[in-house]
CSV table of C-alpha atoms in Angstrom, one decimal:
chain,number,residue,atom,x,y,z
L,290,MET,CA,-1.7,3.9,25.4
L,291,VAL,CA,-3.1,0.5,24.5
L,292,ASP,CA,-6.3,1.5,26.1
L,293,LEU,CA,-6.4,4.9,24.3
L,294,ALA,CA,-5.6,3.0,21.0
L,295,LEU,CA,-8.5,0.4,21.6
L,296,ASP,CA,-11.0,3.4,22.3
L,297,GLN,CA,-10.1,5.2,19.0
L,298,CYS,CA,-9.6,2.1,16.8
L,299,ALA,CA,-11.8,-0.2,17.9
L,300,GLN,CA,-15.0,0.2,18.6
L,301,GLN,CA,-13.0,-3.3,18.0
L,302,GLU,CA,-16.1,-5.4,17.5
L,303,ARG,CA,-17.3,-3.2,15.0
L,304,VAL,CA,-14.1,-3.7,13.1
L,305,VAL,CA,-14.1,-7.4,13.8
L,306,GLY,CA,-17.6,-7.9,13.3
L,307,THR,CA,-17.6,-6.3,9.8
L,308,CYS,CA,-14.7,-8.6,8.9
L,309,ALA,CA,-16.3,-11.7,10.3
L,310,ALA,CA,-19.6,-11.3,8.7
L,311,HIS,CA,-18.2,-12.2,5.4
L,312,GLY,CA,-16.1,-14.9,6.6
L,313,ASP,CA,-12.9,-13.1,5.7
L,314,PRO,CA,-10.2,-13.5,6.7
L,315,ALA,CA,-10.9,-17.1,7.9
L,316,GLY,CA,-11.8,-17.6,11.4
L,317,ASP,CA,-14.3,-17.1,14.1
L,318,VAL,CA,-15.2,-13.7,15.8
L,319,GLU,CA,-13.1,-14.5,18.9
L,320,SER,CA,-9.9,-15.6,17.1
L,321,LEU,CA,-10.3,-12.3,14.8
L,322,ALA,CA,-10.7,-10.0,17.7
L,323,THR,CA,-7.8,-11.8,19.7
L,324,ALA,CA,-5.6,-11.3,16.5
L,325,PHE,CA,-6.8,-7.6,16.3
L,326,VAL,CA,-6.1,-6.7,20.1
L,327,ASP,CA,-2.6,-8.7,20.0
L,328,ALA,CA,-1.5,-6.8,16.9
L,329,LEU,CA,-2.7,-3.5,18.8
L,330,ALA,CA,-1.0,-3.9,21.9
L,331,ARG,CA,2.5,-4.7,19.8
L,332,CYS,CA,2.2,-1.3,18.2
L,333,PRO,CA,-0.6,0.9,19.9
L,334,GLN,CA,1.1,4.2,18.6
L,335,ALA,CA,0.9,3.0,14.9
L,336,SER,CA,-2.4,1.7,15.4
L,337,LEU,CA,-3.9,4.8,16.9
L,338,VAL,CA,-2.4,6.8,14.1
L,339,ALA,CA,-3.9,4.5,11.6
L,340,ALA,CA,-7.3,4.8,13.0
L,341,ARG,CA,-7.3,8.4,12.9
L,342,VAL,CA,-5.8,9.2,9.6
L,343,VAL,CA,-8.5,6.6,8.2
L,344,ARG,CA,-11.3,8.6,9.9
L,345,VAL,CA,-9.9,12.0,9.0
L,346,ALA,CA,-9.0,11.1,5.1
L,347,GLU,CA,-12.3,9.4,4.6
L,348,PRO,CA,-14.2,12.4,3.1
L,349,LEU,CA,-11.4,13.9,1.4
L,350,GLY,CA,-10.4,13.6,-2.1
L,351,PRO,CA,-7.2,11.4,-3.2
L,352,VAL,CA,-4.7,14.3,-3.1
L,353,ALA,CA,-5.6,15.7,0.4
L,354,ALA,CA,-5.8,12.2,1.8
L,355,ILE,CA,-2.5,11.5,0.5
L,356,ASP,CA,-1.1,14.5,2.4
L,357,VAL,CA,-3.1,13.3,5.5
L,358,GLU,CA,-1.5,9.8,5.2
L,359,SER,CA,2.1,11.2,4.9
L,360,LEU,CA,1.9,13.6,7.7
L,361,GLY,CA,0.8,10.6,9.8
L,362,TYR,CA,3.6,8.7,8.3
L,363,SER,CA,6.2,11.4,9.3
L,364,THR,CA,4.9,11.4,12.7
L,365,LEU,CA,5.5,7.9,13.3
L,366,GLN,CA,8.9,8.0,12.1
L,367,GLY,CA,10.0,10.0,15.1
L,368,GLY,CA,8.4,7.1,17.2
L,369,ALA,CA,9.7,4.8,19.4
L,370,GLU,CA,7.9,1.8,17.5
L,371,TYR,CA,9.3,2.6,14.2
L,372,GLY,CA,12.7,3.4,15.9
L,373,SER,CA,12.7,0.0,17.3
L,374,TRP,CA,12.1,-1.8,13.9
L,375,LEU,CA,14.7,0.4,12.3
L,376,ASP,CA,17.3,-0.5,14.8
L,377,GLU,CA,16.7,-4.2,14.6
L,378,ARG,CA,16.9,-3.8,10.7
L,379,ARG,CA,20.0,-2.0,10.9
L,380,ALA,CA,21.7,-4.7,13.2
L,381,LEU,CA,21.4,-6.9,10.3
L,382,GLY,CA,24.0,-4.9,8.4
L,383,ARG,CA,22.7,-4.9,4.9
L,384,PRO,CA,23.8,-2.6,2.5
L,385,LEU,CA,22.0,-0.5,0.2
L,386,PRO,CA,20.6,-2.7,-2.8
L,387,PRO,CA,22.8,-2.3,-5.9
L,388,PRO,CA,21.4,-0.3,-8.7
L,389,PRO,CA,19.3,-1.9,-11.0
L,390,ALA,CA,21.1,-4.1,-13.7
L,391,THR,CA,18.3,-3.5,-16.3
L,392,GLU,CA,15.4,-0.7,-16.6
L,393,PRO,CA,13.4,-0.8,-13.5
L,394,VAL,CA,10.2,-0.1,-15.7
L,395,LEU,CA,9.5,-1.5,-19.2
L,396,LEU,CA,7.3,0.6,-21.6
L,397,ALA,CA,5.3,-0.6,-24.7
L,398,ARG,CA,2.8,1.1,-26.8
L,399,GLU,CA,0.3,-0.5,-28.9
L,400,GLY,CA,-2.1,1.9,-30.3
L,401,GLU,CA,-3.8,3.4,-27.7
L,402,VAL,CA,-2.6,1.3,-25.0
L,403,LEU,CA,0.6,1.8,-22.8
L,404,ARG,CA,1.8,-1.0,-21.0
L,405,ILE,CA,4.1,-0.5,-18.0
L,406,THR,CA,5.8,-3.4,-16.5
L,407,LEU,CA,7.7,-3.2,-13.3
L,408,ASN,CA,11.1,-4.6,-13.9
L,409,ARG,CA,13.0,-5.8,-10.7
L,410,PRO,CA,12.0,-9.3,-10.7
L,411,GLU,CA,15.2,-10.1,-8.5
L,412,ARG,CA,13.8,-8.2,-5.9
L,413,ARG,CA,10.2,-8.9,-6.4
L,414,ASN,CA,9.7,-5.6,-7.9
L,415,ALA,CA,10.1,-3.8,-4.5
L,416,TYR,CA,8.9,-0.2,-4.8
L,417,GLY,CA,12.5,1.3,-4.1
L,418,THR,CA,13.8,4.7,-5.4
L,419,ALA,CA,14.8,3.6,-8.7
L,420,LEU,CA,11.5,1.7,-9.6
L,421,ARG,CA,9.3,4.5,-8.2
L,422,ASP,CA,11.2,7.3,-10.2
L,423,ALA,CA,10.9,5.4,-13.3
L,424,LEU,CA,7.2,4.3,-12.7
L,425,VAL,CA,6.2,8.0,-12.1
L,426,GLU,CA,8.0,9.0,-15.1
L,427,ALA,CA,6.2,6.3,-17.2
L,428,LEU,CA,2.7,7.5,-15.6
L,429,ARG,CA,3.4,11.1,-16.8
L,430,ILE,CA,3.3,10.0,-20.4
L,431,ALA,CA,-0.4,9.2,-19.8
L,432,VAL,CA,-1.0,12.4,-18.1
L,433,LEU,CA,0.5,14.5,-20.9
L,434,ASP,CA,-0.6,12.5,-24.0
L,435,ASP,CA,-4.3,12.2,-24.2
L,436,SER,CA,-3.9,9.6,-27.0
L,437,VAL,CA,-3.2,7.0,-24.3
L,438,GLU,CA,-6.5,5.8,-23.7
L,439,HIS,CA,-5.7,2.8,-21.6
L,440,VAL,CA,-2.5,2.1,-19.3
L,441,VAL,CA,-2.0,-1.4,-18.3
L,442,ILE,CA,0.5,-2.0,-15.2
L,443,ASP,CA,1.6,-5.4,-14.6
L,444,GLY,CA,5.1,-6.8,-12.9
L,445,ALA,CA,7.9,-9.1,-14.2
L,446,GLY,CA,8.5,-12.2,-12.7
L,447,SER,CA,6.8,-14.1,-9.9
L,448,SER,CA,5.3,-11.2,-8.0
L,449,PHE,CA,3.6,-7.9,-8.6
L,450,CYS,CA,5.4,-5.7,-6.0
L,451,ALA,CA,6.7,-6.9,-2.7
L,452,GLY,CA,6.3,-3.1,-1.2
L,453,GLY,CA,8.9,-0.7,0.0
L,454,ASP,CA,12.4,-1.8,-0.4
L,455,LEU,CA,13.2,-2.2,3.3
L,456,ASP,CA,16.8,-1.7,2.7
L,457,GLU,CA,16.4,1.8,1.7
L,458,PHE,CA,14.2,2.6,4.9
L,459,GLY,CA,15.7,5.3,7.2
L,460,HIS,CA,18.1,7.0,4.4
L,461,MET,CA,16.2,9.9,3.5
L,462,PRO,CA,18.0,13.1,4.7
L,463,ASP,CA,15.1,14.6,6.6
L,464,ALA,CA,11.5,14.2,7.3
L,465,THR,CA,10.4,17.2,5.2
L,466,THR,CA,12.1,15.8,2.0
L,467,ALA,CA,10.4,12.2,2.6
L,468,HIS,CA,7.1,14.0,2.9
L,469,LEU,CA,7.2,15.9,-0.4
L,470,ILE,CA,8.7,12.7,-2.1
L,471,ARG,CA,5.7,10.5,-0.8
L,472,THR,CA,2.9,13.1,-1.8
L,473,ARG,CA,4.5,14.9,-4.8
L,474,GLY,CA,6.9,12.3,-6.2
L,475,GLY,CA,4.9,8.9,-5.6
L,476,ALA,CA,2.9,7.0,-8.0
L,477,GLY,CA,-0.4,6.7,-6.1
L,478,ARG,CA,-1.1,10.2,-7.0
L,479,LEU,CA,-0.8,9.9,-10.6
L,480,VAL,CA,-2.9,6.5,-10.7
L,481,ALA,CA,-5.6,8.3,-8.7
L,482,GLU,CA,-5.7,11.1,-11.4
L,483,LEU,CA,-5.6,8.5,-14.3
L,484,ALA,CA,-7.8,6.1,-12.5
L,485,ASP,CA,-10.4,5.6,-15.4
L,486,ARG,CA,-7.8,4.6,-17.8
L,487,VAL,CA,-5.7,2.3,-15.7
L,488,GLU,CA,-5.8,-1.3,-15.3
L,489,VAL,CA,-3.5,-3.2,-13.0
L,490,ARG,CA,-2.7,-6.9,-13.1
L,491,LEU,CA,-1.5,-8.4,-9.9
L,492,GLN,CA,0.3,-11.7,-9.2
L,493,GLY,CA,1.9,-13.6,-6.5
L,494,HIS,CA,3.4,-11.0,-3.7
L,495,CYS,CA,1.5,-7.7,-3.4
L,496,VAL,CA,2.8,-6.3,-0.2
L,497,GLY,CA,2.3,-2.4,1.0
L,498,ALA,CA,2.6,-0.3,-2.0
L,499,GLY,CA,2.1,-3.3,-4.2
L,500,ILE,CA,-1.7,-3.0,-3.3
L,501,GLU,CA,-1.8,0.6,-2.3
L,502,ILE,CA,-1.2,2.0,-5.6
L,503,PRO,CA,-3.2,-0.4,-7.5
L,504,ALA,CA,-6.3,0.2,-5.3
L,505,PHE,CA,-6.5,3.7,-6.8
L,506,ALA,CA,-7.1,2.2,-10.4
L,507,ARG,CA,-10.4,1.6,-12.0
L,508,ARG,CA,-9.9,-2.1,-12.5
L,509,VAL,CA,-7.6,-4.5,-10.7
L,510,VAL,CA,-7.0,-7.9,-12.1
L,511,ALA,CA,-5.7,-10.6,-9.8
L,512,GLY,CA,-3.7,-13.7,-10.6
L,513,PRO,CA,-5.1,-16.8,-8.6
L,514,ASP,CA,-1.7,-16.9,-6.7
L,515,THR,CA,-2.1,-13.1,-5.6
L,516,ARG,CA,-1.3,-12.5,-1.8
L,517,ILE,CA,-1.9,-9.2,-0.4
L,518,ARG,CA,-0.7,-7.8,2.8
L,519,LEU,CA,-0.3,-4.5,4.5
L,520,PRO,CA,2.4,-4.9,7.1
L,521,GLU,CA,3.3,-1.2,7.9
L,522,VAL,CA,1.8,-0.8,11.4
L,523,SER,CA,3.8,-4.0,12.5
L,524,MET,CA,6.8,-1.8,11.5
L,525,GLY,CA,5.8,1.2,13.7
L,526,LEU,CA,4.2,3.1,10.6
L,527,ILE,CA,1.3,3.3,8.5
L,528,PRO,CA,0.8,2.6,4.7
L,529,GLY,CA,2.7,5.5,3.0
L,530,ALA,CA,2.3,4.8,-0.6
L,531,GLY,CA,-1.5,6.1,-0.6
L,532,GLY,CA,-3.2,3.0,0.9
L,533,MET,CA,-5.0,5.0,3.8
L,534,ALA,CA,-6.7,6.7,0.9
L,535,SER,CA,-7.0,3.9,-1.8
L,536,VAL,CA,-8.0,1.0,0.4
L,537,PRO,CA,-10.7,2.0,2.5
L,538,ARG,CA,-12.5,3.4,-0.5
L,539,ARG,CA,-12.5,0.1,-2.0
L,540,ILE,CA,-13.4,-2.1,1.0
L,541,GLY,CA,-14.4,0.2,3.7
L,542,ARG,CA,-13.0,1.6,6.8
L,543,TRP,CA,-13.4,-0.9,9.2
L,544,ARG,CA,-12.2,-3.7,7.1
L,545,ALA,CA,-9.3,-1.6,5.9
L,546,LEU,CA,-8.3,-0.9,9.6
L,547,TYR,CA,-8.4,-4.6,10.3
L,548,LEU,CA,-5.8,-5.2,7.5
L,549,PHE,CA,-3.6,-2.3,8.7
L,550,VAL,CA,-3.4,-3.2,12.4
L,551,THR,CA,-3.2,-6.9,11.9
L,552,GLY,CA,-1.3,-7.1,8.9
L,553,ALA,CA,-3.3,-10.2,7.8
L,554,GLU,CA,-2.9,-11.6,4.5
L,555,LEU,CA,-5.7,-11.9,1.7
L,556,ASP,CA,-5.7,-14.6,-0.9
L,557,ALA,CA,-7.2,-13.6,-4.4
L,558,GLY,CA,-10.7,-15.2,-3.3
L,559,GLN,CA,-11.0,-12.9,-0.4
L,560,ALA,CA,-9.7,-9.8,-2.1
L,561,LEU,CA,-12.5,-10.5,-4.6
L,562,ARG,CA,-15.3,-10.8,-2.1
L,563,TRP,CA,-14.3,-7.7,-0.4
L,564,GLY,CA,-13.9,-5.6,-3.7
L,565,LEU,CA,-10.1,-4.9,-3.3
L,566,VAL,CA,-9.7,-6.6,-6.6
L,567,ASP,CA,-12.2,-6.7,-9.5
L,568,GLU,CA,-11.5,-10.0,-11.3
L,569,ILE,CA,-9.3,-13.1,-10.8
L,570,ALA,CA,-7.9,-14.1,-14.4
């Protein structure tokens, strides 16, 4: 399986060489290659699916690419790598997170500008069910109201979004329902539809969905403390909030695959040099 994943993923020298050519992430080619191969060996199934989905989704529009991503994600949910991660997570005995004590998303309208603020700072604005549904409803305002000329999305607290709420993983009733929610009930599709009107302002932790969704926007502004990471392959999965469609369109297939497989962290400067964000402010 590792050999097959290497053959499909890697033309590995091309993946690593593309990253190293710009000095990001920090390290020489040998250390970058070692990190890539080690990560691939830990989760070869997820790495292989990530490589294939990136390739297949590349020529597609955002909606079709999100569908392909979700089908790959659904496949991996039945795999041993995700099963092992989920068993370890459940062994911790963590209960489902409590419902939000405040509105999970705040809205403010100033003329033609709609500001949407993710508002679960106690969970670093994790992209759980309540926040996801509230964000989708907020974005639908802009879809239905042409007088909204500009949408600004930011996050309350120290982080923009720490990714999917891990305590909710594994609680969907079946894979089909999960697929329909990801593809028809997620925020990525709406941000892609509204992209020319959307600006996202990042700060702190931007993990998983916390960068997958913003990457669809026309403009992404990062605070100096921004830290970006896509850890899903290490969980036996692939990005599932649209990142297989949005991230490669900004930084290219090879850099995206390196981030997906290794889970390497990018700071604001690295993200700007790669084009994952448009400004540091």
